[in-house]
């Protein structure tokens, strides 16, 4: 199960941010405009589990008529509600030493606050910069995809609150089909820059449990273009470390053997 966020129909109302905070009792963390846009929550963090980006561009939308701004180039706002990606190969989960982070029966990734010891290993491991330590608390927090609501047969609070169905929740295969159809529709309408992000199970994280339809390059939205699971080299690192340890042990055994023989001759 997962999220498909179709940013082409987002109206920036922030109902998703508010519903997430209310349902999950996420503390208030200040509302400050970036100075560059109407974005007043600025990014995902320990106390912002859904973040709606507002990006202002001097660019017309698809086949829309130009000439609406002072320099005649047109303008558009890109709005996108970002969230934890619930990666298929989740590095945050790989590095957690306490088992606080776990994969749920819905395929999502959840952090349990009563088990997290605040070691913070998951924070640099996340290729998207999603998971974060709460100030004055020290533990790691992020979107749970409303694990408690799913267990009760309900959809996540953000998807329920979204008035335009920009956020859709459901089985990933079904969402991928819906996303592909919407992408074709937008391309037919002349929105050539529309693209899917995170839907490919062959990508560097094995596909995201939360994927997006974007209207521009991922970097425009602050998303990494080619995310890679940061723990992908761990198995080979452990193999090399094991081989090195065996070599050291072999060397030590040889030294003791030679030393022992020398003492025996004395
Ligand atoms: S986006 Fe980051 S925090 Fe979310 S599951 Fe992937 S690695 Fe973990
Ligand atoms: S609730 Fe829906 S339309 Fe409103 S900001 Fe969030 S994603 Fe966009």
PDB file of C-alpha atoms and ligand atoms in Angstrom:
ATOM      1  CA  UNK A   1       0.000   0.000   0.000  1.00  0.00           C
ATOM      2  CA  UNK A   2       1.202   3.552  -0.564  1.00  0.00           C
ATOM      3  CA  UNK A   3       0.671   7.094  -1.758  1.00  0.00           C
ATOM      4  CA  UNK A   4       0.428   8.585  -5.236  1.00  0.00           C
ATOM      5  CA  UNK A   5       0.695  12.385  -5.049  1.00  0.00           C
ATOM      6  CA  UNK A   6      -0.462  14.026  -8.296  1.00  0.00           C
ATOM      7  CA  UNK A   7       1.003  17.518  -7.964  1.00  0.00           C
ATOM      8  CA  UNK A   8      -0.784  18.704 -11.143  1.00  0.00           C
ATOM      9  CA  UNK A   9      -4.059  19.032  -9.191  1.00  0.00           C
ATOM     10  CA  UNK A  10      -2.634  20.366  -5.907  1.00  0.00           C
ATOM     11  CA  UNK A  11      -4.103  23.780  -5.033  1.00  0.00           C
ATOM     12  CA  UNK A  12      -1.759  24.440  -2.103  1.00  0.00           C
ATOM     13  CA  UNK A  13      -4.560  24.547   0.469  1.00  0.00           C
ATOM     14  CA  UNK A  14      -2.385  22.721   3.038  1.00  0.00           C
ATOM     15  CA  UNK A  15      -5.307  20.651   4.314  1.00  0.00           C
ATOM     16  CA  UNK A  16      -2.908  17.675   4.171  1.00  0.00           C
ATOM     17  CA  UNK A  17      -0.355  19.384   6.438  1.00  0.00           C
ATOM     18  CA  UNK A  18      -3.028  20.337   8.955  1.00  0.00           C
ATOM     19  CA  UNK A  19      -4.756  16.918   8.921  1.00  0.00           C
ATOM     20  CA  UNK A  20      -1.390  15.201   9.448  1.00  0.00           C
ATOM     21  CA  UNK A  21      -0.533  17.424  12.406  1.00  0.00           C
ATOM     22  CA  UNK A  22      -3.961  17.052  13.977  1.00  0.00           C
ATOM     23  CA  UNK A  23      -4.317  13.291  13.607  1.00  0.00           C
ATOM     24  CA  UNK A  24      -0.758  12.475  14.670  1.00  0.00           C
ATOM     25  CA  UNK A  25      -0.517  15.187  17.353  1.00  0.00           C
ATOM     26  CA  UNK A  26       2.640  16.559  15.734  1.00  0.00           C
ATOM     27  CA  UNK A  27       3.787  19.663  17.651  1.00  0.00           C
ATOM     28  CA  UNK A  28       3.681  23.110  16.119  1.00  0.00           C
ATOM     29  CA  UNK A  29       7.109  24.112  14.828  1.00  0.00           C
ATOM     30  CA  UNK A  30       6.726  27.730  13.790  1.00  0.00           C
ATOM     31  CA  UNK A  31       5.381  29.209  10.576  1.00  0.00           C
ATOM     32  CA  UNK A  32       7.967  31.270   8.734  1.00  0.00           C
ATOM     33  CA  UNK A  33       7.830  32.284   5.105  1.00  0.00           C
ATOM     34  CA  UNK A  34      10.920  31.421   3.100  1.00  0.00           C
ATOM     35  CA  UNK A  35      10.941  34.937   1.658  1.00  0.00           C
ATOM     36  CA  UNK A  36      10.873  33.305  -1.784  1.00  0.00           C
ATOM     37  CA  UNK A  37       7.296  32.016  -1.861  1.00  0.00           C
ATOM     38  CA  UNK A  38       4.137  31.275   0.111  1.00  0.00           C
ATOM     39  CA  UNK A  39       5.863  28.241   1.617  1.00  0.00           C
ATOM     40  CA  UNK A  40       5.653  28.756   5.381  1.00  0.00           C
ATOM     41  CA  UNK A  41       6.712  25.315   6.608  1.00  0.00           C
ATOM     42  CA  UNK A  42       9.863  25.168   4.476  1.00  0.00           C
ATOM     43  CA  UNK A  43      10.562  21.434   4.428  1.00  0.00           C
ATOM     44  CA  UNK A  44      10.021  18.030   6.007  1.00  0.00           C
ATOM     45  CA  UNK A  45      11.284  17.557   9.539  1.00  0.00           C
ATOM     46  CA  UNK A  46      10.605  15.948  12.894  1.00  0.00           C
ATOM     47  CA  UNK A  47       7.552  18.186  13.275  1.00  0.00           C
ATOM     48  CA  UNK A  48       6.470  18.489   9.625  1.00  0.00           C
ATOM     49  CA  UNK A  49       5.547  15.103   8.177  1.00  0.00           C
ATOM     50  CA  UNK A  50       3.743  16.550   5.130  1.00  0.00           C
ATOM     51  CA  UNK A  51       5.204  19.640   3.480  1.00  0.00           C
ATOM     52  CA  UNK A  52       3.530  21.574   0.670  1.00  0.00           C
ATOM     53  CA  UNK A  53       6.074  23.304  -1.550  1.00  0.00           C
ATOM     54  CA  UNK A  54       5.136  26.483  -3.446  1.00  0.00           C
ATOM     55  CA  UNK A  55       7.453  27.148  -6.365  1.00  0.00           C
ATOM     56  CA  UNK A  56       6.894  30.235  -8.496  1.00  0.00           C
ATOM     57  CA  UNK A  57       8.151  30.076 -12.067  1.00  0.00           C
ATOM     58  CA  UNK A  58       8.189  32.421 -15.052  1.00  0.00           C
ATOM     59  CA  UNK A  59       6.834  29.697 -17.279  1.00  0.00           C
ATOM     60  CA  UNK A  60       3.427  29.032 -18.826  1.00  0.00           C
ATOM     61  CA  UNK A  61       1.611  25.771 -18.013  1.00  0.00           C
ATOM     62  CA  UNK A  62       1.438  23.394 -20.999  1.00  0.00           C
ATOM     63  CA  UNK A  63      -0.335  25.040 -23.934  1.00  0.00           C
ATOM     64  CA  UNK A  64      -1.570  27.953 -21.787  1.00  0.00           C
ATOM     65  CA  UNK A  65      -1.365  31.364 -23.444  1.00  0.00           C
ATOM     66  CA  UNK A  66       1.773  33.359 -22.661  1.00  0.00           C
ATOM     67  CA  UNK A  67       2.016  37.064 -21.967  1.00  0.00           C
ATOM     68  CA  UNK A  68       0.530  37.088 -18.476  1.00  0.00           C
ATOM     69  CA  UNK A  69       3.555  38.483 -16.644  1.00  0.00           C
ATOM     70  CA  UNK A  70       5.406  41.771 -17.025  1.00  0.00           C
ATOM     71  CA  UNK A  71       8.094  40.288 -19.249  1.00  0.00           C
ATOM     72  CA  UNK A  72       5.564  38.358 -21.328  1.00  0.00           C
ATOM     73  CA  UNK A  73       6.761  34.875 -20.405  1.00  0.00           C
ATOM     74  CA  UNK A  74       3.751  33.822 -18.309  1.00  0.00           C
ATOM     75  CA  UNK A  75       3.957  32.373 -14.817  1.00  0.00           C
ATOM     76  CA  UNK A  76       2.914  29.321 -12.888  1.00  0.00           C
ATOM     77  CA  UNK A  77       3.001  27.952  -9.385  1.00  0.00           C
ATOM     78  CA  UNK A  78       4.152  24.429  -8.786  1.00  0.00           C
ATOM     79  CA  UNK A  79       2.633  23.016  -5.617  1.00  0.00           C
ATOM     80  CA  UNK A  80       3.584  19.644  -4.271  1.00  0.00           C
ATOM     81  CA  UNK A  81       2.881  17.864  -1.001  1.00  0.00           C
ATOM     82  CA  UNK A  82       6.031  15.962   0.014  1.00  0.00           C
ATOM     83  CA  UNK A  83       6.255  13.123   2.539  1.00  0.00           C
ATOM     84  CA  UNK A  84       8.414  10.159   3.638  1.00  0.00           C
ATOM     85  CA  UNK A  85       8.875   7.929   0.591  1.00  0.00           C
ATOM     86  CA  UNK A  86       8.401   4.606   2.447  1.00  0.00           C
ATOM     87  CA  UNK A  87      11.218   3.190   0.275  1.00  0.00           C
ATOM     88  CA  UNK A  88      11.156  -0.450  -0.812  1.00  0.00           C
ATOM     89  CA  UNK A  89      14.815  -0.643   0.276  1.00  0.00           C
ATOM     90  CA  UNK A  90      14.800   1.711   3.256  1.00  0.00           C
ATOM     91  CA  UNK A  91      18.258   2.629   4.534  1.00  0.00           C
ATOM     92  CA  UNK A  92      16.785   4.184   7.712  1.00  0.00           C
ATOM     93  CA  UNK A  93      15.424   0.782   8.637  1.00  0.00           C
ATOM     94  CA  UNK A  94      18.685  -1.031   7.740  1.00  0.00           C
ATOM     95  CA  UNK A  95      20.791   1.026  10.158  1.00  0.00           C
ATOM     96  CA  UNK A  96      18.427   1.199  13.165  1.00  0.00           C
ATOM     97  CA  UNK A  97      20.094  -0.801  15.984  1.00  0.00           C
ATOM     98  CA  UNK A  98      17.032  -1.030  18.235  1.00  0.00           C
ATOM     99  CA  UNK A  99      14.375  -2.230  15.789  1.00  0.00           C
ATOM    100  CA  UNK A 100      12.483   0.989  16.366  1.00  0.00           C
ATOM    101  CA  UNK A 101      12.108   1.356  12.599  1.00  0.00           C
ATOM    102  CA  UNK A 102      10.190  -1.528  11.088  1.00  0.00           C
ATOM    103  CA  UNK A 103       8.336  -2.588   7.931  1.00  0.00           C
ATOM    104  CA  UNK A 104       4.623  -2.896   8.578  1.00  0.00           C
ATOM    105  CA  UNK A 105       2.200  -5.464   7.191  1.00  0.00           C
ATOM    106  CA  UNK A 106       1.123  -2.738   4.718  1.00  0.00           C
ATOM    107  CA  UNK A 107       4.686  -2.459   3.312  1.00  0.00           C
ATOM    108  CA  UNK A 108       5.205   0.966   4.900  1.00  0.00           C
ATOM    109  CA  UNK A 109       8.104   2.078   7.145  1.00  0.00           C
ATOM    110  CA  UNK A 110       7.276   3.193  10.682  1.00  0.00           C
ATOM    111  CA  UNK A 111       9.396   4.475  13.592  1.00  0.00           C
ATOM    112  CA  UNK A 112       8.187   3.555  17.098  1.00  0.00           C
ATOM    113  CA  UNK A 113       8.803   6.400  19.507  1.00  0.00           C
ATOM    114  CA  UNK A 114       8.826   4.170  22.587  1.00  0.00           C
ATOM    115  CA  UNK A 115      11.749   2.100  21.225  1.00  0.00           C
ATOM    116  CA  UNK A 116      13.839   4.818  19.513  1.00  0.00           C
ATOM    117  CA  UNK A 117      16.947   5.541  21.631  1.00  0.00           C
ATOM    118  CA  UNK A 118      17.854   8.745  19.753  1.00  0.00           C
ATOM    119  CA  UNK A 119      21.127   7.381  18.314  1.00  0.00           C
ATOM    120  CA  UNK A 120      20.341   9.256  15.070  1.00  0.00           C
ATOM    121  CA  UNK A 121      21.899   6.666  12.688  1.00  0.00           C
ATOM    122  CA  UNK A 122      18.800   6.808  10.461  1.00  0.00           C
ATOM    123  CA  UNK A 123      19.104  10.540   9.771  1.00  0.00           C
ATOM    124  CA  UNK A 124      22.194  10.547   7.479  1.00  0.00           C
ATOM    125  CA  UNK A 125      21.118   7.162   6.043  1.00  0.00           C
ATOM    126  CA  UNK A 126      17.924   8.535   4.443  1.00  0.00           C
ATOM    127  CA  UNK A 127      18.662   9.458   0.786  1.00  0.00           C
ATOM    128  CA  UNK A 128      15.793  12.000   0.814  1.00  0.00           C
ATOM    129  CA  UNK A 129      16.624  13.825   4.065  1.00  0.00           C
ATOM    130  CA  UNK A 130      13.202  12.940   5.458  1.00  0.00           C
ATOM    131  CA  UNK A 131      13.656  11.501   8.949  1.00  0.00           C
ATOM    132  CA  UNK A 132      14.696  13.972  11.626  1.00  0.00           C
ATOM    133  CA  UNK A 133      15.471  14.228  15.363  1.00  0.00           C
ATOM    134  CA  UNK A 134      13.095  16.311  17.424  1.00  0.00           C
ATOM    135  CA  UNK A 135      14.765  19.133  19.371  1.00  0.00           C
ATOM    136  CA  UNK A 136      14.509  18.703  23.150  1.00  0.00           C
ATOM    137  CA  UNK A 137      13.443  15.093  22.637  1.00  0.00           C
ATOM    138  CA  UNK A 138      16.263  13.552  20.618  1.00  0.00           C
ATOM    139  CA  UNK A 139      14.179  10.789  19.083  1.00  0.00           C
ATOM    140  CA  UNK A 140      13.593  10.338  15.346  1.00  0.00           C
ATOM    141  CA  UNK A 141      10.200  11.180  13.860  1.00  0.00           C
ATOM    142  CA  UNK A 142       8.593  10.988  10.436  1.00  0.00           C
ATOM    143  CA  UNK A 143       5.382  10.088   8.586  1.00  0.00           C
ATOM    144  CA  UNK A 144       3.929   6.737   9.682  1.00  0.00           C
ATOM    145  CA  UNK A 145       1.496   6.710   6.745  1.00  0.00           C
ATOM    146  CA  UNK A 146      -1.073   6.813   9.579  1.00  0.00           C
ATOM    147  CA  UNK A 147      -0.325   3.221  10.637  1.00  0.00           C
ATOM    148  CA  UNK A 148      -3.068   3.383  13.267  1.00  0.00           C
ATOM    149  CA  UNK A 149      -5.675   4.472  10.707  1.00  0.00           C
ATOM    150  CA  UNK A 150      -4.651   1.757   8.224  1.00  0.00           C
ATOM    151  CA  UNK A 151      -5.067  -0.825  10.971  1.00  0.00           C
ATOM    152  CA  UNK A 152      -8.637   0.416  11.440  1.00  0.00           C
ATOM    153  CA  UNK A 153      -9.358   0.132   7.694  1.00  0.00           C
ATOM    154  CA  UNK A 154      -9.180   3.892   7.141  1.00  0.00           C
ATOM    155  CA  UNK A 155      -7.097   5.912   4.702  1.00  0.00           C
ATOM    156  CA  UNK A 156      -4.299   8.239   5.924  1.00  0.00           C
ATOM    157  CA  UNK A 157      -5.461  11.610   7.270  1.00  0.00           C
ATOM    158  CA  UNK A 158      -3.752  13.659   4.515  1.00  0.00           C
ATOM    159  CA  UNK A 159      -5.377  11.656   1.691  1.00  0.00           C
ATOM    160  CA  UNK A 160      -8.759  11.869   3.418  1.00  0.00           C
ATOM    161  CA  UNK A 161      -8.455  15.664   3.818  1.00  0.00           C
ATOM    162  CA  UNK A 162      -7.156  16.495   0.326  1.00  0.00           C
ATOM    163  CA  UNK A 163     -10.043  18.187  -1.535  1.00  0.00           C
ATOM    164  CA  UNK A 164      -8.644  17.590  -5.039  1.00  0.00           C
ATOM    165  CA  UNK A 165      -7.470  13.970  -4.681  1.00  0.00           C
ATOM    166  CA  UNK A 166      -3.910  15.152  -5.236  1.00  0.00           C
ATOM    167  CA  UNK A 167      -2.982  12.624  -2.534  1.00  0.00           C
ATOM    168  CA  UNK A 168      -4.287   9.141  -3.284  1.00  0.00           C
ATOM    169  CA  UNK A 169      -3.825   6.076  -1.093  1.00  0.00           C
ATOM    170  CA  UNK A 170      -4.128   2.458  -2.201  1.00  0.00           C
ATOM    171  CA  UNK A 171      -2.366  -0.665  -3.529  1.00  0.00           C
ATOM    172  CA  UNK A 172       0.832   0.446  -5.290  1.00  0.00           C
ATOM    173  CA  UNK A 173       0.167  -1.484  -8.527  1.00  0.00           C
ATOM    174  CA  UNK A 174      -3.228   0.183  -8.872  1.00  0.00           C
ATOM    175  CA  UNK A 175      -1.762   3.620  -8.110  1.00  0.00           C
ATOM    176  CA  UNK A 176       0.995   3.099 -10.700  1.00  0.00           C
ATOM    177  CA  UNK A 177      -1.613   2.324 -13.378  1.00  0.00           C
ATOM    178  CA  UNK A 178      -3.609   5.410 -12.413  1.00  0.00           C
ATOM    179  CA  UNK A 179      -0.456   7.550 -12.489  1.00  0.00           C
ATOM    180  CA  UNK A 180       0.549   6.279 -15.950  1.00  0.00           C
ATOM    181  CA  UNK A 181      -2.920   7.114 -17.319  1.00  0.00           C
ATOM    182  CA  UNK A 182      -2.791  10.616 -15.814  1.00  0.00           C
ATOM    183  CA  UNK A 183       0.694  11.156 -17.264  1.00  0.00           C
ATOM    184  CA  UNK A 184      -0.553  10.226 -20.761  1.00  0.00           C
ATOM    185  CA  UNK A 185      -3.475  12.603 -20.335  1.00  0.00           C
ATOM    186  CA  UNK A 186      -1.172  15.504 -19.376  1.00  0.00           C
ATOM    187  CA  UNK A 187       1.202  14.801 -22.269  1.00  0.00           C
ATOM    188  CA  UNK A 188      -1.780  14.837 -24.650  1.00  0.00           C
ATOM    189  CA  UNK A 189      -2.702  18.249 -23.200  1.00  0.00           C
ATOM    190  CA  UNK A 190       0.770  19.551 -24.027  1.00  0.00           C
ATOM    191  CA  UNK A 191       2.217  19.401 -20.501  1.00  0.00           C
ATOM    192  CA  UNK A 192       5.412  17.839 -21.846  1.00  0.00           C
ATOM    193  CA  UNK A 193       7.469  18.284 -18.663  1.00  0.00           C
ATOM    194  CA  UNK A 194       5.110  16.097 -16.602  1.00  0.00           C
ATOM    195  CA  UNK A 195       6.877  13.006 -15.282  1.00  0.00           C
ATOM    196  CA  UNK A 196       6.572  10.341 -12.593  1.00  0.00           C
ATOM    197  CA  UNK A 197       9.047  10.272  -9.729  1.00  0.00           C
ATOM    198  CA  UNK A 198       9.739   7.294  -7.465  1.00  0.00           C
ATOM    199  CA  UNK A 199       7.274   4.895  -9.148  1.00  0.00           C
ATOM    200  CA  UNK A 200       9.896   2.653 -10.793  1.00  0.00           C
ATOM    201  CA  UNK A 201      10.619  -0.557  -8.796  1.00  0.00           C
ATOM    202  CA  UNK A 202      13.960  -0.744 -10.680  1.00  0.00           C
ATOM    203  CA  UNK A 203      15.278   2.583  -9.342  1.00  0.00           C
ATOM    204  CA  UNK A 204      18.034   3.071  -6.731  1.00  0.00           C
ATOM    205  CA  UNK A 205      15.727   2.467  -3.758  1.00  0.00           C
ATOM    206  CA  UNK A 206      13.613  -0.276  -5.347  1.00  0.00           C
ATOM    207  CA  UNK A 207      10.764   2.173  -5.902  1.00  0.00           C
ATOM    208  CA  UNK A 208       9.006   4.386  -3.403  1.00  0.00           C
ATOM    209  CA  UNK A 209       5.889   3.542  -1.430  1.00  0.00           C
ATOM    210  CA  UNK A 210       5.094   7.247  -1.885  1.00  0.00           C
ATOM    211  CA  UNK A 211       5.590   8.406  -5.473  1.00  0.00           C
ATOM    212  CA  UNK A 212       4.740  11.586  -7.355  1.00  0.00           C
ATOM    213  CA  UNK A 213       3.622  13.096 -10.623  1.00  0.00           C
ATOM    214  CA  UNK A 214       5.793  16.196 -11.056  1.00  0.00           C
ATOM    215  CA  UNK A 215       5.545  19.025 -13.579  1.00  0.00           C
ATOM    216  CA  UNK A 216       9.264  19.769 -13.723  1.00  0.00           C
ATOM    217  CA  UNK A 217      12.664  18.293 -12.825  1.00  0.00           C
ATOM    218  CA  UNK A 218      12.813  16.694  -9.341  1.00  0.00           C
ATOM    219  CA  UNK A 219      15.535  19.198  -8.336  1.00  0.00           C
ATOM    220  CA  UNK A 220      13.021  22.057  -8.787  1.00  0.00           C
ATOM    221  CA  UNK A 221      11.032  20.504  -5.921  1.00  0.00           C
ATOM    222  CA  UNK A 222      14.168  19.833  -3.848  1.00  0.00           C
ATOM    223  CA  UNK A 223      14.090  16.101  -4.614  1.00  0.00           C
ATOM    224  CA  UNK A 224      17.242  14.131  -5.525  1.00  0.00           C
ATOM    225  CA  UNK A 225      17.141  13.121  -9.221  1.00  0.00           C
ATOM    226  CA  UNK A 226      18.611   9.627  -8.750  1.00  0.00           C
ATOM    227  CA  UNK A 227      18.253   8.539  -5.106  1.00  0.00           C
ATOM    228  CA  UNK A 228      20.228   5.466  -4.115  1.00  0.00           C
ATOM    229  CA  UNK A 229      19.774   3.378  -0.977  1.00  0.00           C
ATOM    230  CA  UNK A 230      22.726   4.465   1.154  1.00  0.00           C
ATOM    231  CA  UNK A 231      23.211   0.988   2.664  1.00  0.00           C
ATOM    232  CA  UNK A 232      23.531  -0.777  -0.705  1.00  0.00           C
ATOM    233  CA  UNK A 233      27.297  -1.413  -0.143  1.00  0.00           C
ATOM    234  CA  UNK A 234      26.873  -2.745   3.413  1.00  0.00           C
ATOM    235  CA  UNK A 235      26.881  -6.495   2.482  1.00  0.00           C
ATOM    236  CA  UNK A 236      30.142  -6.164   0.516  1.00  0.00           C
ATOM    237  CA  UNK A 237      31.624  -3.956   3.278  1.00  0.00           C
ATOM    238  CA  UNK A 238      30.809  -6.645   5.856  1.00  0.00           C
ATOM    239  CA  UNK A 239      32.309  -9.288   3.549  1.00  0.00           C
ATOM    240  CA  UNK A 240      35.547  -7.262   3.246  1.00  0.00           C
ATOM    241  CA  UNK A 241      35.601  -6.564   6.995  1.00  0.00           C
ATOM    242  CA  UNK A 242      35.095 -10.305   7.657  1.00  0.00           C
ATOM    243  CA  UNK A 243      37.925 -11.232   5.260  1.00  0.00           C
ATOM    244  CA  UNK A 244      40.211  -8.640   6.898  1.00  0.00           C
ATOM    245  CA  UNK A 245      39.372  -9.980  10.379  1.00  0.00           C
ATOM    246  CA  UNK A 246      40.111 -13.557   9.257  1.00  0.00           C
ATOM    247  CA  UNK A 247      43.453 -12.455   7.785  1.00  0.00           C
ATOM    248  CA  UNK A 248      44.338 -10.712  11.063  1.00  0.00           C
ATOM    249  CA  UNK A 249      43.364 -13.769  13.092  1.00  0.00           C
ATOM    250  CA  UNK A 250      45.393 -16.011  10.785  1.00  0.00           C
ATOM    251  CA  UNK A 251      48.416 -13.699  11.196  1.00  0.00           C
ATOM    252  CA  UNK A 252      48.050 -13.652  14.984  1.00  0.00           C
ATOM    253  CA  UNK A 253      47.766 -17.456  15.074  1.00  0.00           C
ATOM    254  CA  UNK A 254      50.928 -17.790  12.951  1.00  0.00           C
ATOM    255  CA  UNK A 255      52.870 -15.445  15.285  1.00  0.00           C
ATOM    256  CA  UNK A 256      51.768 -17.434  18.361  1.00  0.00           C
ATOM    257  CA  UNK A 257      52.708 -20.697  16.655  1.00  0.00           C
ATOM    258  CA  UNK A 258      56.223 -19.466  15.763  1.00  0.00           C
ATOM    259  CA  UNK A 259      56.663 -17.881  19.208  1.00  0.00           C
ATOM    260  CA  UNK A 260      55.484 -21.082  20.896  1.00  0.00           C
ATOM    261  CA  UNK A 261      57.948 -23.241  18.913  1.00  0.00           C
ATOM    262  CA  UNK A 262      60.809 -20.851  19.740  1.00  0.00           C
ATOM    263  CA  UNK A 263      59.998 -21.047  23.496  1.00  0.00           C
ATOM    264  CA  UNK A 264      59.805 -24.841  23.264  1.00  0.00           C
ATOM    265  CA  UNK A 265      63.343 -25.038  21.879  1.00  0.00           C
ATOM    266  CA  UNK A 266      64.788 -22.902  24.749  1.00  0.00           C
TER     267      UNK A 266
HETATM  268  S1  LIG B   1      12.420   8.247   2.701  1.00  0.00           S
HETATM  269 FE1  LIG B   1      14.010   8.112   4.263  1.00  0.00          FE
HETATM  270  S2  LIG B   1      12.882   7.943   6.184  1.00  0.00           S
HETATM  271 FE2  LIG B   1      11.407   7.442   4.533  1.00  0.00          FE
HETATM  272  S3  LIG B   1      11.561   5.180   4.332  1.00  0.00           S
HETATM  273 FE3  LIG B   1      12.992   6.067   2.829  1.00  0.00          FE
HETATM  274  S4  LIG B   1      14.975   6.061   3.950  1.00  0.00           S
HETATM  275 FE4  LIG B   1      13.351   5.851   5.518  1.00  0.00          FE
HETATM  276  S1  LIG B   2      -4.618  18.875   0.685  1.00  0.00           S
HETATM  277 FE1  LIG B   2      -4.348  18.256  -1.461  1.00  0.00          FE
HETATM  278  S2  LIG B   2      -4.675  20.138  -2.656  1.00  0.00           S
HETATM  279 FE2  LIG B   2      -4.407  20.799  -0.511  1.00  0.00          FE
HETATM  280  S3  LIG B   2      -2.168  21.240  -0.366  1.00  0.00           S
HETATM  281 FE3  LIG B   2      -2.416  19.107   0.268  1.00  0.00          FE
HETATM  282  S4  LIG B   2      -2.094  17.921  -1.618  1.00  0.00           S
HETATM  283 FE4  LIG B   2      -2.467  20.052  -2.248  1.00  0.00          FE
END
